[in-house]
mmCIF file of C-alpha atoms in Angstrom:
data_model
loop_
_atom_site.group_PDB
_atom_site.id
_atom_site.type_symbol
_atom_site.label_atom_id
_atom_site.label_comp_id
_atom_site.label_asym_id
_atom_site.label_seq_id
_atom_site.Cartn_x
_atom_site.Cartn_y
_atom_site.Cartn_z
ATOM 1 C CA GLN A 9 -15.672 -34.299 23.939
ATOM 2 C CA LYS A 10 -13.200 -36.393 26.105
ATOM 3 C CA GLU A 11 -11.985 -39.604 24.430
ATOM 4 C CA VAL A 12 -12.953 -41.589 27.160
ATOM 5 C CA GLU A 13 -15.630 -40.470 29.713
ATOM 6 C CA GLN A 14 -16.566 -42.004 33.066
ATOM 7 C CA ASN A 15 -18.814 -40.692 36.022
ATOM 8 C CA SER A 16 -16.470 -40.064 38.774
ATOM 9 C CA GLY A 17 -19.149 -41.032 41.432
ATOM 10 C CA PRO A 18 -19.044 -42.202 44.251
ATOM 11 C CA LEU A 19 -21.377 -45.103 43.270
ATOM 12 C CA SER A 20 -22.593 -46.576 46.473
ATOM 13 C CA VAL A 21 -23.958 -50.055 46.677
ATOM 14 C CA PRO A 22 -24.873 -52.360 49.406
ATOM 15 C CA GLU A 23 -22.788 -55.590 49.951
ATOM 16 C CA GLY A 24 -24.216 -58.275 47.962
ATOM 17 C CA ALA A 25 -25.603 -55.824 45.221
ATOM 18 C CA ILE A 26 -24.436 -55.673 41.488
ATOM 19 C CA ALA A 27 -22.242 -52.589 40.795
ATOM 20 C CA SER A 28 -22.309 -51.151 37.235
ATOM 21 C CA LEU A 29 -19.892 -48.999 36.099
ATOM 22 C CA ASN A 30 -19.744 -47.332 32.691
ATOM 23 C CA CYS A 31 -17.412 -45.777 30.299
ATOM 24 C CA THR A 32 -18.091 -44.193 26.906
ATOM 25 C CA TYR A 33 -15.552 -43.522 24.185
ATOM 26 C CA SER A 34 -15.445 -41.250 21.213
ATOM 27 C CA ASP A 35 -13.249 -42.981 18.662
ATOM 28 C CA ARG A 36 -15.396 -45.362 16.829
ATOM 29 C CA GLY A 37 -12.553 -47.391 15.586
ATOM 30 C CA SER A 38 -11.587 -48.429 19.085
ATOM 31 C CA GLN A 39 -11.409 -52.295 19.234
ATOM 32 C CA SER A 40 -10.220 -53.010 22.695
ATOM 33 C CA PHE A 41 -10.825 -51.830 26.254
ATOM 34 C CA PHE A 42 -9.414 -52.325 29.620
ATOM 35 C CA TRP A 43 -10.684 -52.181 33.114
ATOM 36 C CA TYR A 44 -8.153 -51.140 35.890
ATOM 37 C CA ARG A 45 -8.690 -51.272 39.682
ATOM 38 C CA GLN A 46 -7.084 -48.730 41.779
ATOM 39 C CA TYR A 47 -7.262 -48.977 45.511
ATOM 40 C CA SER A 48 -6.649 -45.531 47.457
ATOM 41 C CA GLY A 49 -2.983 -44.999 47.679
ATOM 42 C CA LYS A 50 -2.025 -47.703 45.333
ATOM 43 C CA SER A 51 -1.203 -48.323 41.777
ATOM 44 C CA PRO A 52 -3.669 -49.529 39.117
ATOM 45 C CA GLU A 53 -4.143 -53.135 38.271
ATOM 46 C CA LEU A 54 -5.674 -54.787 35.452
ATOM 47 C CA ILE A 55 -8.724 -56.720 36.232
ATOM 48 C CA MET A 56 -10.454 -57.132 32.973
ATOM 49 C CA SER A 57 -9.702 -56.671 28.968
ATOM 50 C CA ILE A 58 -12.256 -57.069 26.400
ATOM 51 C CA TYR A 59 -11.678 -57.274 22.674
ATOM 52 C CA SER A 60 -14.816 -57.966 20.959
ATOM 53 C CA ASN A 61 -18.569 -56.965 21.340
ATOM 54 C CA GLY A 62 -20.689 -58.642 23.794
ATOM 55 C CA ASP A 63 -19.837 -59.838 27.355
ATOM 56 C CA LYS A 64 -16.825 -61.241 28.889
ATOM 57 C CA GLU A 65 -16.969 -62.992 32.272
ATOM 58 C CA ASP A 66 -14.283 -63.515 34.835
ATOM 59 C CA GLY A 67 -15.456 -64.645 38.073
ATOM 60 C CA ARG A 68 -17.717 -61.827 39.757
ATOM 61 C CA PHE A 69 -16.680 -59.442 36.998
ATOM 62 C CA THR A 70 -18.549 -59.015 33.769
ATOM 63 C CA ALA A 71 -17.259 -56.558 31.062
ATOM 64 C CA GLN A 72 -19.763 -55.575 28.398
ATOM 65 C CA LEU A 73 -18.941 -53.885 25.081
ATOM 66 C CA ASN A 74 -21.572 -52.281 22.818
ATOM 67 C CA LYS A 75 -19.589 -50.839 19.868
ATOM 68 C CA ALA A 76 -22.646 -49.490 18.409
ATOM 69 C CA SER A 77 -23.404 -47.180 21.290
ATOM 70 C CA GLN A 78 -19.709 -46.801 22.061
ATOM 71 C CA TYR A 79 -19.855 -47.844 25.675
ATOM 72 C CA VAL A 80 -18.115 -50.321 27.660
ATOM 73 C CA SER A 81 -19.427 -51.348 31.139
ATOM 74 C CA LEU A 82 -17.904 -53.290 34.097
ATOM 75 C CA LEU A 83 -20.443 -55.222 36.148
ATOM 76 C CA ILE A 84 -19.504 -56.604 39.771
ATOM 77 C CA ARG A 85 -21.631 -59.014 41.067
ATOM 78 C CA ASP A 86 -22.148 -59.929 44.748
ATOM 79 C CA SER A 87 -20.046 -56.713 45.628
ATOM 80 C CA GLN A 88 -17.965 -56.895 48.853
ATOM 81 C CA PRO A 89 -16.420 -54.084 50.844
ATOM 82 C CA SER A 90 -13.045 -54.975 49.302
ATOM 83 C CA ASP A 91 -14.462 -53.902 46.065
ATOM 84 C CA SER A 92 -14.413 -50.286 47.089
ATOM 85 C CA ALA A 93 -11.927 -48.472 44.959
ATOM 86 C CA THR A 94 -11.599 -46.459 41.705
ATOM 87 C CA TYR A 95 -12.230 -48.130 38.698
ATOM 88 C CA LEU A 96 -10.341 -46.817 35.580
ATOM 89 C CA CYS A 97 -11.402 -47.438 32.022
ATOM 90 C CA ALA A 98 -8.747 -47.516 29.302
ATOM 91 C CA VAL A 99 -8.665 -47.396 25.419
ATOM 92 C CA PRO A 100 -5.588 -47.888 23.369
ATOM 93 C CA ARG A 101 -4.995 -45.542 20.717
ATOM 94 C CA GLY A 102 -2.303 -46.247 17.809
ATOM 95 C CA GLY A 103 -2.391 -49.758 18.079
ATOM 96 C CA PHE A 104 -1.369 -51.252 21.296
ATOM 97 C CA GLN A 105 1.242 -48.420 21.926
ATOM 98 C CA LYS A 106 -0.607 -45.474 23.587
ATOM 99 C CA LEU A 107 -3.119 -45.829 26.192
ATOM 100 C CA VAL A 108 -5.689 -43.217 27.265
ATOM 101 C CA PHE A 109 -7.492 -43.456 30.533
ATOM 102 C CA GLY A 110 -10.820 -42.059 31.627
ATOM 103 C CA THR A 111 -10.712 -40.178 35.063
ATOM 104 C CA GLY A 112 -12.237 -43.192 36.901
ATOM 105 C CA THR A 113 -15.520 -44.118 39.022
ATOM 106 C CA ARG A 114 -15.112 -44.411 42.762
ATOM 107 C CA LEU A 115 -17.169 -47.375 43.900
ATOM 108 C CA LEU A 116 -18.169 -47.619 47.751
ATOM 109 C CA VAL A 117 -19.522 -50.953 48.826
ATOM 110 C CA SER A 118 -21.156 -50.694 52.261
ATOM 111 C CA PRO A 119 -21.348 -53.459 54.578
ATOM 112 C CA GLU B 19 9.260 -61.771 42.661
ATOM 113 C CA ALA B 20 7.854 -60.232 39.517
ATOM 114 C CA GLN B 21 7.902 -56.465 39.965
ATOM 115 C CA VAL B 22 8.203 -53.019 38.619
ATOM 116 C CA THR B 23 10.263 -50.918 41.275
ATOM 117 C CA GLN B 24 10.563 -47.033 41.219
ATOM 118 C CA ASN B 25 12.774 -44.697 43.101
ATOM 119 C CA PRO B 26 12.472 -42.524 44.871
ATOM 120 C CA ARG B 27 8.796 -43.246 46.143
ATOM 121 C CA TYR B 28 8.601 -39.655 47.462
ATOM 122 C CA LEU B 29 10.550 -36.555 46.452
ATOM 123 C CA ILE B 30 10.381 -32.808 47.265
ATOM 124 C CA THR B 31 12.585 -30.594 45.171
ATOM 125 C CA VAL B 32 12.863 -27.258 43.956
ATOM 126 C CA THR B 33 12.074 -25.636 40.532
ATOM 127 C CA GLY B 34 15.142 -25.976 38.056
ATOM 128 C CA LYS B 35 16.695 -28.644 40.168
ATOM 129 C CA LYS B 36 17.330 -31.692 37.535
ATOM 130 C CA LEU B 37 16.018 -35.030 38.879
ATOM 131 C CA THR B 38 15.773 -38.734 37.624
ATOM 132 C CA VAL B 39 13.121 -40.950 38.784
ATOM 133 C CA THR B 40 14.154 -44.780 38.073
ATOM 134 C CA CYS B 41 12.045 -47.497 36.936
ATOM 135 C CA SER B 42 13.013 -51.081 36.708
ATOM 136 C CA GLN B 43 11.327 -54.488 35.988
ATOM 137 C CA ASN B 44 12.725 -57.936 36.457
ATOM 138 C CA MET B 45 10.037 -59.572 33.820
ATOM 139 C CA ASN B 46 11.998 -59.237 30.755
ATOM 140 C CA HIS B 47 9.251 -56.799 29.271
ATOM 141 C CA GLU B 48 9.783 -55.211 26.096
ATOM 142 C CA TYR B 49 6.898 -52.469 26.610
ATOM 143 C CA MET B 50 7.479 -49.624 29.352
ATOM 144 C CA SER B 51 5.516 -46.460 29.977
ATOM 145 C CA TRP B 52 5.407 -43.580 32.214
ATOM 146 C CA TYR B 53 2.129 -41.873 33.395
ATOM 147 C CA ARG B 54 1.416 -39.036 35.591
ATOM 148 C CA GLN B 55 -1.918 -39.038 37.789
ATOM 149 C CA ASP B 56 -3.564 -35.642 38.923
ATOM 150 C CA PRO B 57 -6.891 -35.036 40.578
ATOM 151 C CA GLY B 58 -9.681 -34.554 37.888
ATOM 152 C CA LEU B 59 -7.408 -35.525 35.050
ATOM 153 C CA GLY B 60 -6.749 -39.099 35.618
ATOM 154 C CA LEU B 61 -3.713 -40.905 34.284
ATOM 155 C CA ARG B 62 -1.921 -39.364 31.270
ATOM 156 C CA GLN B 63 0.750 -41.294 29.425
ATOM 157 C CA ILE B 64 4.140 -39.308 29.399
ATOM 158 C CA TYR B 65 6.206 -41.502 27.206
ATOM 159 C CA TYR B 66 6.592 -45.195 26.281
ATOM 160 C CA SER B 67 9.078 -47.573 24.943
ATOM 161 C CA MET B 68 8.401 -50.686 22.666
ATOM 162 C CA ASN B 69 11.905 -51.962 23.181
ATOM 163 C CA VAL B 70 15.609 -50.924 23.771
ATOM 164 C CA GLU B 71 16.317 -47.667 22.166
ATOM 165 C CA VAL B 72 12.835 -47.194 20.966
ATOM 166 C CA THR B 73 10.760 -44.540 22.702
ATOM 167 C CA ASP B 74 8.060 -42.438 21.813
ATOM 168 C CA LYS B 75 5.942 -39.725 23.179
ATOM 169 C CA GLY B 76 2.670 -40.103 24.891
ATOM 170 C CA ASP B 77 -0.147 -37.158 25.489
ATOM 171 C CA VAL B 78 1.969 -35.053 27.892
ATOM 172 C CA PRO B 79 5.598 -35.380 27.127
ATOM 173 C CA GLU B 80 6.679 -31.643 27.716
ATOM 174 C CA GLY B 81 9.328 -30.963 30.213
ATOM 175 C CA TYR B 82 10.151 -34.713 30.287
ATOM 176 C CA LYS B 83 12.830 -37.024 28.863
ATOM 177 C CA VAL B 84 13.403 -40.809 28.886
ATOM 178 C CA SER B 85 15.950 -43.232 27.737
ATOM 179 C CA ARG B 86 15.735 -46.891 27.189
ATOM 180 C CA LYS B 87 19.434 -48.209 27.152
ATOM 181 C CA GLU B 88 18.477 -51.664 28.827
ATOM 182 C CA LYS B 89 15.594 -53.501 28.656
ATOM 183 C CA ARG B 90 14.891 -53.770 32.299
ATOM 184 C CA ASN B 91 15.383 -49.796 33.103
ATOM 185 C CA PHE B 92 13.341 -47.000 31.915
ATOM 186 C CA PRO B 93 14.232 -43.673 33.794
ATOM 187 C CA LEU B 94 12.346 -40.413 33.576
ATOM 188 C CA ILE B 95 14.289 -37.417 33.574
ATOM 189 C CA LEU B 96 13.021 -33.768 34.474
ATOM 190 C CA GLU B 97 15.884 -31.584 33.439
ATOM 191 C CA SER B 98 14.317 -28.312 34.774
ATOM 192 C CA PRO B 99 11.196 -29.402 37.024
ATOM 193 C CA SER B 100 8.435 -26.788 37.449
ATOM 194 C CA PRO B 101 5.696 -26.530 39.924
ATOM 195 C CA ASN B 102 3.147 -27.885 37.459
ATOM 196 C CA GLN B 103 5.109 -31.170 37.243
ATOM 197 C CA THR B 104 3.996 -31.895 40.791
ATOM 198 C CA SER B 105 2.093 -35.087 40.521
ATOM 199 C CA LEU B 106 2.177 -38.962 41.054
ATOM 200 C CA TYR B 107 3.947 -40.639 38.760
ATOM 201 C CA PHE B 108 3.664 -44.285 37.597
ATOM 202 C CA CYS B 109 5.911 -46.441 35.660
ATOM 203 C CA ALA B 110 4.529 -49.462 33.911
ATOM 204 C CA SER B 111 5.789 -52.617 32.029
ATOM 205 C CA SER B 112 4.282 -55.223 29.917
ATOM 206 C CA TYR B 113 5.438 -58.316 27.711
ATOM 207 C CA ARG B 114 5.108 -56.759 24.328
ATOM 208 C CA ASP B 115 2.567 -54.013 24.190
ATOM 209 C CA LEU B 116 0.264 -52.241 26.528
ATOM 210 C CA ARG B 117 -2.197 -54.950 26.889
ATOM 211 C CA GLU B 118 -1.234 -56.472 30.425
ATOM 212 C CA GLN B 119 0.559 -53.411 32.123
ATOM 213 C CA PHE B 120 2.048 -53.955 35.528
ATOM 214 C CA PHE B 121 2.475 -50.818 37.523
ATOM 215 C CA GLY B 122 5.087 -49.757 39.997
ATOM 216 C CA PRO B 123 4.208 -48.226 43.294
ATOM 217 C CA GLY B 124 4.435 -44.871 42.153
ATOM 218 C CA THR B 125 6.473 -41.683 42.835
ATOM 219 C CA ARG B 126 4.941 -38.618 44.606
ATOM 220 C CA LEU B 127 6.746 -35.613 43.330
ATOM 221 C CA THR B 128 6.510 -32.007 44.584
ATOM 222 C CA VAL B 129 8.117 -29.214 42.848
ATOM 223 C CA LEU B 130 8.569 -26.016 45.135
#
């Protein structure tokens, strides 16, 4: 089992809809999680971090962590074509020194 | 402007010819890291550094070397590149640990 797993997609949603991106992880001891966005041909950029169970909201983005089920989700409300990108889930290992990424989910938002 | 810079951005080389990819940040960050990105495998960590003269292996360190003699610079050295090191390389930095990393623009390396 991979440490961090994501569906590669593409996930296609119409403009204005809610996009739901999921990530599962294998280490029950994981405490923190990060979501990065990567536009085609660009470098990853951090959009959300979550350190505790439950939801964390930042503008149109909501990160949801469910430790019991070992998954973390990213919801994007009112999706825009500019949200079309690959979303990478990442989990630290060894404190905050090593980082393990999932392979990413490609999101396509159609006008 | 706060940034992480990498040079070169593109490089085509031949097997066995030593090369260095430079990484520099102007944010006084302590933590720096190198990743490679390959289709289907995602981003994988090569090496990281918690501060000057402190470096450690990530998940795929074989065939790579790093050094951290100055806080702002973290070069990646391939002493004898092989075709399986053809990849897109990213350098990243953050204030103290990996929690808020800023990524450089990437270096696309092709080893023939």
